[in-house]
mmCIF file as gemmi writes it, N, C-alpha and C atoms, coordinates in Angstrom:
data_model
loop_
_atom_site.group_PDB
_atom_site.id
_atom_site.type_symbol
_atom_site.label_atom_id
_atom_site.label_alt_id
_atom_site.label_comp_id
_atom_site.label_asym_id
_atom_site.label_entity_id
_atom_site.label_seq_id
_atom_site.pdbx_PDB_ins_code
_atom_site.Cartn_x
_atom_site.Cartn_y
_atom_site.Cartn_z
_atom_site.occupancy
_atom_site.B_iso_or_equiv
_atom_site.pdbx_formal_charge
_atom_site.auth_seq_id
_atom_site.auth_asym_id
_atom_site.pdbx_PDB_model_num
ATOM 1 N N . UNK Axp A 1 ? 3.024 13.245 13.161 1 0 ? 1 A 1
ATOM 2 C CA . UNK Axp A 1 ? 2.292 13.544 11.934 1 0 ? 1 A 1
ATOM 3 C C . UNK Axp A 1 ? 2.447 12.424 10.912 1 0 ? 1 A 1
ATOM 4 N N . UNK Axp A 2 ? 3.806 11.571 11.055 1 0 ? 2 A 1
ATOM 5 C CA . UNK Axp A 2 ? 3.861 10.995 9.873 1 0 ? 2 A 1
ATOM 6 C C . UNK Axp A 2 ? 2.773 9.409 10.154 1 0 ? 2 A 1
ATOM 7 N N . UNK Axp A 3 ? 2.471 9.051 11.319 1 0 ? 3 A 1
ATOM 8 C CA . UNK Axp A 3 ? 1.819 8.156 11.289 1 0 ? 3 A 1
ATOM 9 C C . UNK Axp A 3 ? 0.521 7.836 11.131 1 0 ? 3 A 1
ATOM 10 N N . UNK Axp A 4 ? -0.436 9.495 11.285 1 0 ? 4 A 1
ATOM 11 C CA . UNK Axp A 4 ? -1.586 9.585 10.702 1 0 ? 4 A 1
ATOM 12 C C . UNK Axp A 4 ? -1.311 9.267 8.738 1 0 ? 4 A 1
ATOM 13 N N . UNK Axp A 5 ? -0.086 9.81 8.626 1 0 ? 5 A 1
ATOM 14 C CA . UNK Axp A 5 ? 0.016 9.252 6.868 1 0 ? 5 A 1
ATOM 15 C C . UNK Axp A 5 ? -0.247 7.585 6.945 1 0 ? 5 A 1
ATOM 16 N N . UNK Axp A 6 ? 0.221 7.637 7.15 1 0 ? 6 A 1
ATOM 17 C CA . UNK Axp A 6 ? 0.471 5.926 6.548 1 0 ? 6 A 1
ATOM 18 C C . UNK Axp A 6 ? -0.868 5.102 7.176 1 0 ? 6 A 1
ATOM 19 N N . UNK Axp A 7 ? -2.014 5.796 8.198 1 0 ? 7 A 1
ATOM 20 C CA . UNK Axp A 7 ? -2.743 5.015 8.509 1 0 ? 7 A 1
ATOM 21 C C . UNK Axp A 7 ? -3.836 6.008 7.407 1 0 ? 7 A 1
ATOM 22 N N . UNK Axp A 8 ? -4.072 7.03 7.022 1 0 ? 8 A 1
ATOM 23 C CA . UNK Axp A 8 ? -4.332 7.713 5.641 1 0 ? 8 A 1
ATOM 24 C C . UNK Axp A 8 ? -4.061 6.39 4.06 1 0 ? 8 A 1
ATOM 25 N N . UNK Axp A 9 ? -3.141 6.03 4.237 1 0 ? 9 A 1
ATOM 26 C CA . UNK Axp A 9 ? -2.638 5.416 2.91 1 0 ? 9 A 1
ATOM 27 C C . UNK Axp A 9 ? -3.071 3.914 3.176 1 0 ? 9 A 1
ATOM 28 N N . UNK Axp A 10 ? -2.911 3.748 4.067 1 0 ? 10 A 1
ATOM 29 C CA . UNK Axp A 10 ? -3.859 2.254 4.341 1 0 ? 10 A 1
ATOM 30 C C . UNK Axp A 10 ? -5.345 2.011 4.157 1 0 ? 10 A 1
ATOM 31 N N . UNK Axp A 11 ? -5.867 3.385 4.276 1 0 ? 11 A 1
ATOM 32 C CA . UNK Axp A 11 ? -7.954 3.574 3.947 1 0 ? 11 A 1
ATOM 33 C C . UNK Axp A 11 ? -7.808 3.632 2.521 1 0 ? 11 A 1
ATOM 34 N N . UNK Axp A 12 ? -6.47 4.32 2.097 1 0 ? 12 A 1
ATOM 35 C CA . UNK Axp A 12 ? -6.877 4.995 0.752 1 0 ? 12 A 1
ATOM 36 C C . UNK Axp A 12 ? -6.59 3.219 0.087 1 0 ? 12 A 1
ATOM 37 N N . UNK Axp A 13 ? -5.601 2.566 0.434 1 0 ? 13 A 1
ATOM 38 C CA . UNK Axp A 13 ? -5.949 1.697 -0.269 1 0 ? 13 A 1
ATOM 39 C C . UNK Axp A 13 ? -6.673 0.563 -0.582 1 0 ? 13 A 1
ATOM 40 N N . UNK Axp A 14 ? -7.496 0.598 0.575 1 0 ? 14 A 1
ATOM 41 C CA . UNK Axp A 14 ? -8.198 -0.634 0.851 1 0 ? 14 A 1
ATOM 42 C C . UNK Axp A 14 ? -9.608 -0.141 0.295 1 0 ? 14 A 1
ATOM 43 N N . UNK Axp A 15 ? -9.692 1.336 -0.377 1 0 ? 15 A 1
ATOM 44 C CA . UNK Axp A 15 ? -10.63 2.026 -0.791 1 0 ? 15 A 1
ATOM 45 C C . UNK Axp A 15 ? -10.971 1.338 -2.126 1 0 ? 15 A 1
ATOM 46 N N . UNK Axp A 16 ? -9.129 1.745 -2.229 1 0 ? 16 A 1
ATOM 47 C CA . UNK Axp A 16 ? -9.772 1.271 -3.999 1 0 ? 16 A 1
ATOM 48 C C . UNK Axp A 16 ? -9.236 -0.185 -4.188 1 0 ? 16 A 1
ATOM 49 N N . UNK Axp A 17 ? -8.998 -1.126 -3.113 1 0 ? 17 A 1
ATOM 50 C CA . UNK Axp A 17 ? -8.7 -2.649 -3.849 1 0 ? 17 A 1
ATOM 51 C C . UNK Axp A 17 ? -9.917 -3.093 -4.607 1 0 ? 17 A 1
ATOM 52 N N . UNK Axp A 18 ? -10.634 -2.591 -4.953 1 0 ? 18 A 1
ATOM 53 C CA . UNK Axp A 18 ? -11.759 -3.292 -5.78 1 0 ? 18 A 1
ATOM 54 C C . UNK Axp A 18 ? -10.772 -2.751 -7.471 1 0 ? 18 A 1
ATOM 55 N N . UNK Axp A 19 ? -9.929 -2.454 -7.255 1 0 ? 19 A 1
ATOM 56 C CA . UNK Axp A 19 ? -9.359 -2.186 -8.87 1 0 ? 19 A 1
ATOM 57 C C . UNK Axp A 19 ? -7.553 -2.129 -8.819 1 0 ? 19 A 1
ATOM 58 N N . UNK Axp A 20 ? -7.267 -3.19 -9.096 1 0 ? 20 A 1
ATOM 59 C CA . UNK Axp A 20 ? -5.946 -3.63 -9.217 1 0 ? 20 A 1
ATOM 60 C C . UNK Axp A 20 ? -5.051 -2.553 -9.68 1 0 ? 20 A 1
ATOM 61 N N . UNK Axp A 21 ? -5.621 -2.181 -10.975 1 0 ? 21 A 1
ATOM 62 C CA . UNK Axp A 21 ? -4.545 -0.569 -11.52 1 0 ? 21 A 1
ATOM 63 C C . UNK Axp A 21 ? -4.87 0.292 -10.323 1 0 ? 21 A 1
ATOM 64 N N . UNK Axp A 22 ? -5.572 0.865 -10.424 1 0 ? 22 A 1
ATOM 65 C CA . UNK Axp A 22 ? -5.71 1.775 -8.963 1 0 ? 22 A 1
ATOM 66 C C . UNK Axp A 22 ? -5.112 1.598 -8.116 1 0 ? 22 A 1
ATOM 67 N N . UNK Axp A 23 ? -5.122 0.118 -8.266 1 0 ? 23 A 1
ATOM 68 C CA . UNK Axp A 23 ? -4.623 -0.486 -6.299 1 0 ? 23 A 1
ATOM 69 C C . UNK Axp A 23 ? -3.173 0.337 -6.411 1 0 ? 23 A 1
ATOM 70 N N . UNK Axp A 24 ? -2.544 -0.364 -7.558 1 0 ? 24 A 1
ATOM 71 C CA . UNK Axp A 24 ? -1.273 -0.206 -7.837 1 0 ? 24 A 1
ATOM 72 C C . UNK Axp A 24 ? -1.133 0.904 -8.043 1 0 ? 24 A 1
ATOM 73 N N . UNK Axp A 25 ? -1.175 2.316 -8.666 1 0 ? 25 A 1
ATOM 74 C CA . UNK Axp A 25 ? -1.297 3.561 -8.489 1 0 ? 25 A 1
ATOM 75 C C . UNK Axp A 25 ? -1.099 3.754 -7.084 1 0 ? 25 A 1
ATOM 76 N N . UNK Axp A 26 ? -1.682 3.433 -6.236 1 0 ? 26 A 1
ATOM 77 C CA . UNK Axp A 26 ? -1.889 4.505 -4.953 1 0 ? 26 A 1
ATOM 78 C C . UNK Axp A 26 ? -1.002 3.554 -4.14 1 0 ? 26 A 1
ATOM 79 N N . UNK Axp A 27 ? -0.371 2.589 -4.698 1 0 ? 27 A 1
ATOM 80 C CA . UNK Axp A 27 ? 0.827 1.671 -3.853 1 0 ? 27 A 1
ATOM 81 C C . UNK Axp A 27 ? 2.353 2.476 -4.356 1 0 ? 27 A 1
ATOM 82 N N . UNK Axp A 28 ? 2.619 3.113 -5.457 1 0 ? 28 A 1
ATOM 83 C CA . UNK Axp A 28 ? 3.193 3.645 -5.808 1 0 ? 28 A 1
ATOM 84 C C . UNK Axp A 28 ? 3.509 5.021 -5.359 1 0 ? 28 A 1
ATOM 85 N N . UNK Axp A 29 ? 2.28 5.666 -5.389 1 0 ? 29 A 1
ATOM 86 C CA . UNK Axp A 29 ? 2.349 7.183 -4.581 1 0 ? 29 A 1
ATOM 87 C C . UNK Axp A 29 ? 2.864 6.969 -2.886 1 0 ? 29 A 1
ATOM 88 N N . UNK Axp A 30 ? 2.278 6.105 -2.53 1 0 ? 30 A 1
ATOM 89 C CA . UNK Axp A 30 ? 2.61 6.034 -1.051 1 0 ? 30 A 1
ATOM 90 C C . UNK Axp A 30 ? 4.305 5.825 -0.874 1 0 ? 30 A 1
ATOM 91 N N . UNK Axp A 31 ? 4.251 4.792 -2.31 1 0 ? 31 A 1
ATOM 92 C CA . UNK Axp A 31 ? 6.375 4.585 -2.113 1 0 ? 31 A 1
ATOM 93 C C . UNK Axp A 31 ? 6.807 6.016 -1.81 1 0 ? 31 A 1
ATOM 94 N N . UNK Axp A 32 ? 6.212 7.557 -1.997 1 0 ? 32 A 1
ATOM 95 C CA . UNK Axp A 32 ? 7.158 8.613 -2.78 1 0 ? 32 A 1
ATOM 96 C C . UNK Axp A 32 ? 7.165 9.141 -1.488 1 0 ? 32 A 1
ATOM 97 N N . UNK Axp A 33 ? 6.099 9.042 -0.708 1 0 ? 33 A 1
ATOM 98 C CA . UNK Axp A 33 ? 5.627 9.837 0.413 1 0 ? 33 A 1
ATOM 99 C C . UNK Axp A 33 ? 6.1 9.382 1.637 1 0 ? 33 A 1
ATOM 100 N N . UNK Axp A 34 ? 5.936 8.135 1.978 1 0 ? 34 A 1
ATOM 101 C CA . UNK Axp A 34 ? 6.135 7.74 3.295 1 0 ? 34 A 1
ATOM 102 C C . UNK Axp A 34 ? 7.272 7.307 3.366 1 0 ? 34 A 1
ATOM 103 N N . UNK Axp A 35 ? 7.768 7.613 4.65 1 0 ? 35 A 1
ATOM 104 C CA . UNK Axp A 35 ? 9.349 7.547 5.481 1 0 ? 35 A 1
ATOM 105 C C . UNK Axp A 35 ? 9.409 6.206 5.279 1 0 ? 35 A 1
ATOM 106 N N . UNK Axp A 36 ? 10.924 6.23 5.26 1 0 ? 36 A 1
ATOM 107 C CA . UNK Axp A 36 ? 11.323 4.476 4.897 1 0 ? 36 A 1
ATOM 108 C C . UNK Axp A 36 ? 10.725 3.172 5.718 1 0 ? 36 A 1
ATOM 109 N N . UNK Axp A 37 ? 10.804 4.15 7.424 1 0 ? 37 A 1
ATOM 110 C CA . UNK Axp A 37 ? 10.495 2.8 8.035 1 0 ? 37 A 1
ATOM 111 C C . UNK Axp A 37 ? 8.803 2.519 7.812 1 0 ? 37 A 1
ATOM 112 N N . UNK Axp A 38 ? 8.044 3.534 7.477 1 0 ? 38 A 1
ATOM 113 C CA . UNK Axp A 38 ? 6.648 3.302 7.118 1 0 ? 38 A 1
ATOM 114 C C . UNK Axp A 38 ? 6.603 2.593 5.809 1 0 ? 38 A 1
ATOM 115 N N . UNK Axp A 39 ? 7.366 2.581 5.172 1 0 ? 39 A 1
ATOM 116 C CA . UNK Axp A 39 ? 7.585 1.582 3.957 1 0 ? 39 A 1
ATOM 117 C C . UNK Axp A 39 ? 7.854 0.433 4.113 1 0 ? 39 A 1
ATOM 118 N N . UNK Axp A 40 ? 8.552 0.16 5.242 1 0 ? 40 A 1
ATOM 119 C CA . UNK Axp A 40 ? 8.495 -1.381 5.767 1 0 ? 40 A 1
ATOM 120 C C . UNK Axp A 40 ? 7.234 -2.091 5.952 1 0 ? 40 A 1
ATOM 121 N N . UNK Axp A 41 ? 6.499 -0.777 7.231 1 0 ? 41 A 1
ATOM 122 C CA . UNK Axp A 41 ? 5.454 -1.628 7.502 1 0 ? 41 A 1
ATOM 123 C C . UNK Axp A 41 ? 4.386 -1.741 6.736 1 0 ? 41 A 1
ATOM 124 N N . UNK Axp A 42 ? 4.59 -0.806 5.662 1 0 ? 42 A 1
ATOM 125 C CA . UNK Axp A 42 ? 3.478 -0.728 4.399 1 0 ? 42 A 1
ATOM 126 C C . UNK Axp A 42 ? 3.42 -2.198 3.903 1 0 ? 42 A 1
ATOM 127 N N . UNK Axp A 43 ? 4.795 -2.808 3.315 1 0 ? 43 A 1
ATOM 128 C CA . UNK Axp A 43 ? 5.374 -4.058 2.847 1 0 ? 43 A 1
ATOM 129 C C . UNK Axp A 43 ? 4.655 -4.904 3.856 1 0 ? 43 A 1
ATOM 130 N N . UNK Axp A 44 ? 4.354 -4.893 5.163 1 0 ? 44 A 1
ATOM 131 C CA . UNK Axp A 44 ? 4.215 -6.177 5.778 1 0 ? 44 A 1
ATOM 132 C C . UNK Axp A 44 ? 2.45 -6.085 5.849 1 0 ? 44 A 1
ATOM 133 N N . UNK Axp A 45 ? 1.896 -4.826 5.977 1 0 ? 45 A 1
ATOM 134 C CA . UNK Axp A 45 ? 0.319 -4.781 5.767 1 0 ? 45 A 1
ATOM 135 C C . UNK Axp A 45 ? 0.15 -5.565 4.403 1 0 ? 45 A 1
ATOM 136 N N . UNK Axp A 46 ? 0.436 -4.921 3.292 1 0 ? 46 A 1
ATOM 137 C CA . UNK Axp A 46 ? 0.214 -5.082 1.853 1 0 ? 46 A 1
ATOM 138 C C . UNK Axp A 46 ? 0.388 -6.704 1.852 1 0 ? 46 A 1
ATOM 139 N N . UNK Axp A 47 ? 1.326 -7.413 1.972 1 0 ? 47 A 1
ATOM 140 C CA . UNK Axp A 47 ? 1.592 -8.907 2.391 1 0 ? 47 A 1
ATOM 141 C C . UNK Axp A 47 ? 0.507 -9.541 3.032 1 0 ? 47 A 1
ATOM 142 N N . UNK Axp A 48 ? -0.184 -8.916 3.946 1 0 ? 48 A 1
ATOM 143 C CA . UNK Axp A 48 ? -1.248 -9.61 4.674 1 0 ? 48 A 1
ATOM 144 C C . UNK Axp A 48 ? -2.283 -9.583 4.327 1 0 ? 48 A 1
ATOM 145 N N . UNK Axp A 49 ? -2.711 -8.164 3.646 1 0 ? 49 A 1
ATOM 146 C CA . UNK Axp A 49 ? -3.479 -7.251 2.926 1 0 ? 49 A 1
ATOM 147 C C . UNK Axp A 49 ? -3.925 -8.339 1.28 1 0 ? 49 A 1
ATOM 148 N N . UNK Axp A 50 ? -3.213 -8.601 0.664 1 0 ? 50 A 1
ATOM 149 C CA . UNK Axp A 50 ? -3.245 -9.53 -0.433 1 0 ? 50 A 1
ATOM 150 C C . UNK Axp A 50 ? -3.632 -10.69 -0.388 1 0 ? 50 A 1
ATOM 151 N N . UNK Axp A 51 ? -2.959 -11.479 0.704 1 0 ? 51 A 1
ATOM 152 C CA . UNK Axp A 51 ? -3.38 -13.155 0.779 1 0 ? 51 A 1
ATOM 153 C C . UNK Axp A 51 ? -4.66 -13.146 0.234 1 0 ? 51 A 1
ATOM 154 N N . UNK Axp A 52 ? -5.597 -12.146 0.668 1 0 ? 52 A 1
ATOM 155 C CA . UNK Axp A 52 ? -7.147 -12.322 0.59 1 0 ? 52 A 1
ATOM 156 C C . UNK Axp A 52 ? -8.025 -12.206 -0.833 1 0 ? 52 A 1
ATOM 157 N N . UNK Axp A 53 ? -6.695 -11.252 -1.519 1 0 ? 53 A 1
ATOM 158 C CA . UNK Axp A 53 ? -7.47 -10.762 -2.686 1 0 ? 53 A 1
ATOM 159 C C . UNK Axp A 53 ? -5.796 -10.869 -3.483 1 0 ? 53 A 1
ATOM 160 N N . UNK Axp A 54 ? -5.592 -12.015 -3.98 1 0 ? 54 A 1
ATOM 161 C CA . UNK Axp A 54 ? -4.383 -12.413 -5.12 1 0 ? 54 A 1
ATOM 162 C C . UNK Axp A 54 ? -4.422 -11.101 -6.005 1 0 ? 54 A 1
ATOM 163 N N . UNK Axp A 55 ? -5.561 -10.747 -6.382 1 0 ? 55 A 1
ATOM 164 C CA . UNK Axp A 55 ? -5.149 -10.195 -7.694 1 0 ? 55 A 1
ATOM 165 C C . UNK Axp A 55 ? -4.484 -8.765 -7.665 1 0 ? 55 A 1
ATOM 166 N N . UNK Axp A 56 ? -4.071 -8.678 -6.224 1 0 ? 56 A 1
ATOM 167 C CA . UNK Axp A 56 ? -3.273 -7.437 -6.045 1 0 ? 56 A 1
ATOM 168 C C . UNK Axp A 56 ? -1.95 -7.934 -5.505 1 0 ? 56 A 1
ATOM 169 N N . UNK Axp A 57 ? -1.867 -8.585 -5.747 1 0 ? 57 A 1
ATOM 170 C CA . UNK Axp A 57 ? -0.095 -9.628 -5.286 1 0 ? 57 A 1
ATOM 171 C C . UNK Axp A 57 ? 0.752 -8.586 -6.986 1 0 ? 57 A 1
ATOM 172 N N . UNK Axp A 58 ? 0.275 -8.776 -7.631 1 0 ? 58 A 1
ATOM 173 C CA . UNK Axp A 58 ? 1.153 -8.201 -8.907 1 0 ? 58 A 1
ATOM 174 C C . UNK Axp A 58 ? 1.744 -6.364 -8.306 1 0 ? 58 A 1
ATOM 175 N N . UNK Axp A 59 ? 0.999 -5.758 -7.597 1 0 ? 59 A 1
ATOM 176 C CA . UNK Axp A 59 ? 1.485 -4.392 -6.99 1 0 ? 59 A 1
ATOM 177 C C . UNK Axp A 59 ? 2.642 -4.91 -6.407 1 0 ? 59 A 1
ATOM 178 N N . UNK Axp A 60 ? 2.628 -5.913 -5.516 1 0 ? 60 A 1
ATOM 179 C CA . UNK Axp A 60 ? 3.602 -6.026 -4.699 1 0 ? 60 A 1
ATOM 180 C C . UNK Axp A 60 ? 5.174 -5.865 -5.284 1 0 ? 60 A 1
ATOM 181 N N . UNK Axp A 61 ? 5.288 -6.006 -6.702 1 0 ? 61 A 1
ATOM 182 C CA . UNK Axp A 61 ? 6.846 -5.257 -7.265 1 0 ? 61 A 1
ATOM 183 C C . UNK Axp A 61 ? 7.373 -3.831 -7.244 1 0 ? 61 A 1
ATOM 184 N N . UNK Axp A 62 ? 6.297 -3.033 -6.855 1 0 ? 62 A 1
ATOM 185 C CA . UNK Axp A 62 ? 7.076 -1.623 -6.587 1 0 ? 62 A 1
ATOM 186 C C . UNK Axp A 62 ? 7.114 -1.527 -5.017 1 0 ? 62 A 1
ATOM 187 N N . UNK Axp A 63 ? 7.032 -2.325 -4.071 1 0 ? 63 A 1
ATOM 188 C CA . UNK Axp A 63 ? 7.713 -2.345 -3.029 1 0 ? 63 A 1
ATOM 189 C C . UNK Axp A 63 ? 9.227 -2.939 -2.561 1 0 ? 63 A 1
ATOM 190 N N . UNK Axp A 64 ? 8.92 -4.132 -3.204 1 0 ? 64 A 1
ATOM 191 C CA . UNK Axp A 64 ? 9.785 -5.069 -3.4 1 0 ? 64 A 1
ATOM 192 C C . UNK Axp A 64 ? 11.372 -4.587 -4.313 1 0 ? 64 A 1
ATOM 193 N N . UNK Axp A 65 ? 11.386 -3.52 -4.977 1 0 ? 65 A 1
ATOM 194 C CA . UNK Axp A 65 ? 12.741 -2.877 -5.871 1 0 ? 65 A 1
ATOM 195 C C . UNK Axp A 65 ? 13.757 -2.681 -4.477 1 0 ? 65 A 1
Protein backbone atom coordinates (compact mmCIF):
# COMPACT_ATOMS: atom_id res chain seq x y z
CA UNK A 1 0.00 0.00 0.00
CA UNK A 2 2.65 2.33 0.89
CA UNK A 3 4.13 2.44 -2.58
CA UNK A 4 1.04 3.34 -4.47
CA UNK A 5 1.59 6.57 -1.90
CA UNK A 6 4.55 7.82 -2.91
CA UNK A 7 3.89 7.10 -6.66
CA UNK A 8 0.37 9.24 -5.65
CA UNK A 9 2.77 12.07 -4.30
CA UNK A 10 4.96 12.07 -7.26
CA UNK A 11 1.62 13.00 -9.83
CA UNK A 12 0.53 15.20 -7.12
CA UNK A 13 3.62 16.97 -7.48
CA UNK A 14 4.52 17.24 -10.77
CA UNK A 15 0.76 18.48 -10.93
CA UNK A 16 1.37 21.45 -9.38
CA UNK A 17 5.22 22.32 -10.34
CA UNK A 18 3.83 25.03 -12.39
CA UNK A 19 3.73 26.92 -8.79
CA UNK A 20 6.70 26.88 -6.55
CA UNK A 21 4.56 27.66 -3.17
CA UNK A 22 2.37 24.85 -4.01
CA UNK A 23 5.23 22.87 -5.14
CA UNK A 24 6.56 23.38 -1.73
CA UNK A 25 3.31 22.77 0.20
CA UNK A 26 2.74 19.38 -1.17
CA UNK A 27 6.72 18.62 -0.67
CA UNK A 28 6.04 19.20 2.87
CA UNK A 29 2.83 17.15 3.33
CA UNK A 30 4.46 14.22 1.71
CA UNK A 31 7.52 14.75 4.50
CA UNK A 32 4.48 13.88 7.20
CA UNK A 33 3.13 10.93 5.32
CA UNK A 34 5.58 8.84 3.71
CA UNK A 35 7.79 6.12 5.41
CA UNK A 36 11.31 7.17 5.84
CA UNK A 37 12.73 5.03 3.24
CA UNK A 38 10.12 6.64 0.69
CA UNK A 39 11.58 9.86 1.85
CA UNK A 40 14.80 8.94 0.58
CA UNK A 41 13.64 8.17 -2.65
CA UNK A 42 11.37 11.20 -2.68
CA UNK A 43 14.92 13.23 -2.07
CA UNK A 44 16.51 11.51 -5.07
CA UNK A 45 13.26 12.01 -7.59
CA UNK A 46 12.87 15.72 -6.35
CA UNK A 47 16.87 16.12 -7.16
CA UNK A 48 16.28 14.94 -10.63
CA UNK A 49 12.86 16.33 -10.72
CA UNK A 50 14.38 20.08 -10.31
CA UNK A 51 17.50 20.17 -12.51
CA UNK A 52 14.77 20.98 -15.11
CA UNK A 53 12.81 23.56 -13.45
CA UNK A 54 15.46 25.57 -10.78
CA UNK A 55 12.82 27.40 -9.44
CA UNK A 56 11.77 24.55 -7.29
CA UNK A 57 15.41 23.79 -5.99
CA UNK A 58 14.34 26.34 -2.98
CA UNK A 59 11.64 23.28 -1.71
CA UNK A 60 14.47 21.20 -1.58
CA UNK A 61 15.18 22.51 2.35
CA UNK A 62 12.38 20.67 3.93
CA UNK A 63 13.86 17.49 2.79
CA UNK A 64 17.18 18.20 3.37
CA UNK A 65 16.56 19.04 7.68
Amino acid sequence: MTRPMFSYTKTILESVSFDPILFCKEVEKAIKILLPYEIEQLVEWLNNFTTEKPELKACLIYVEQ
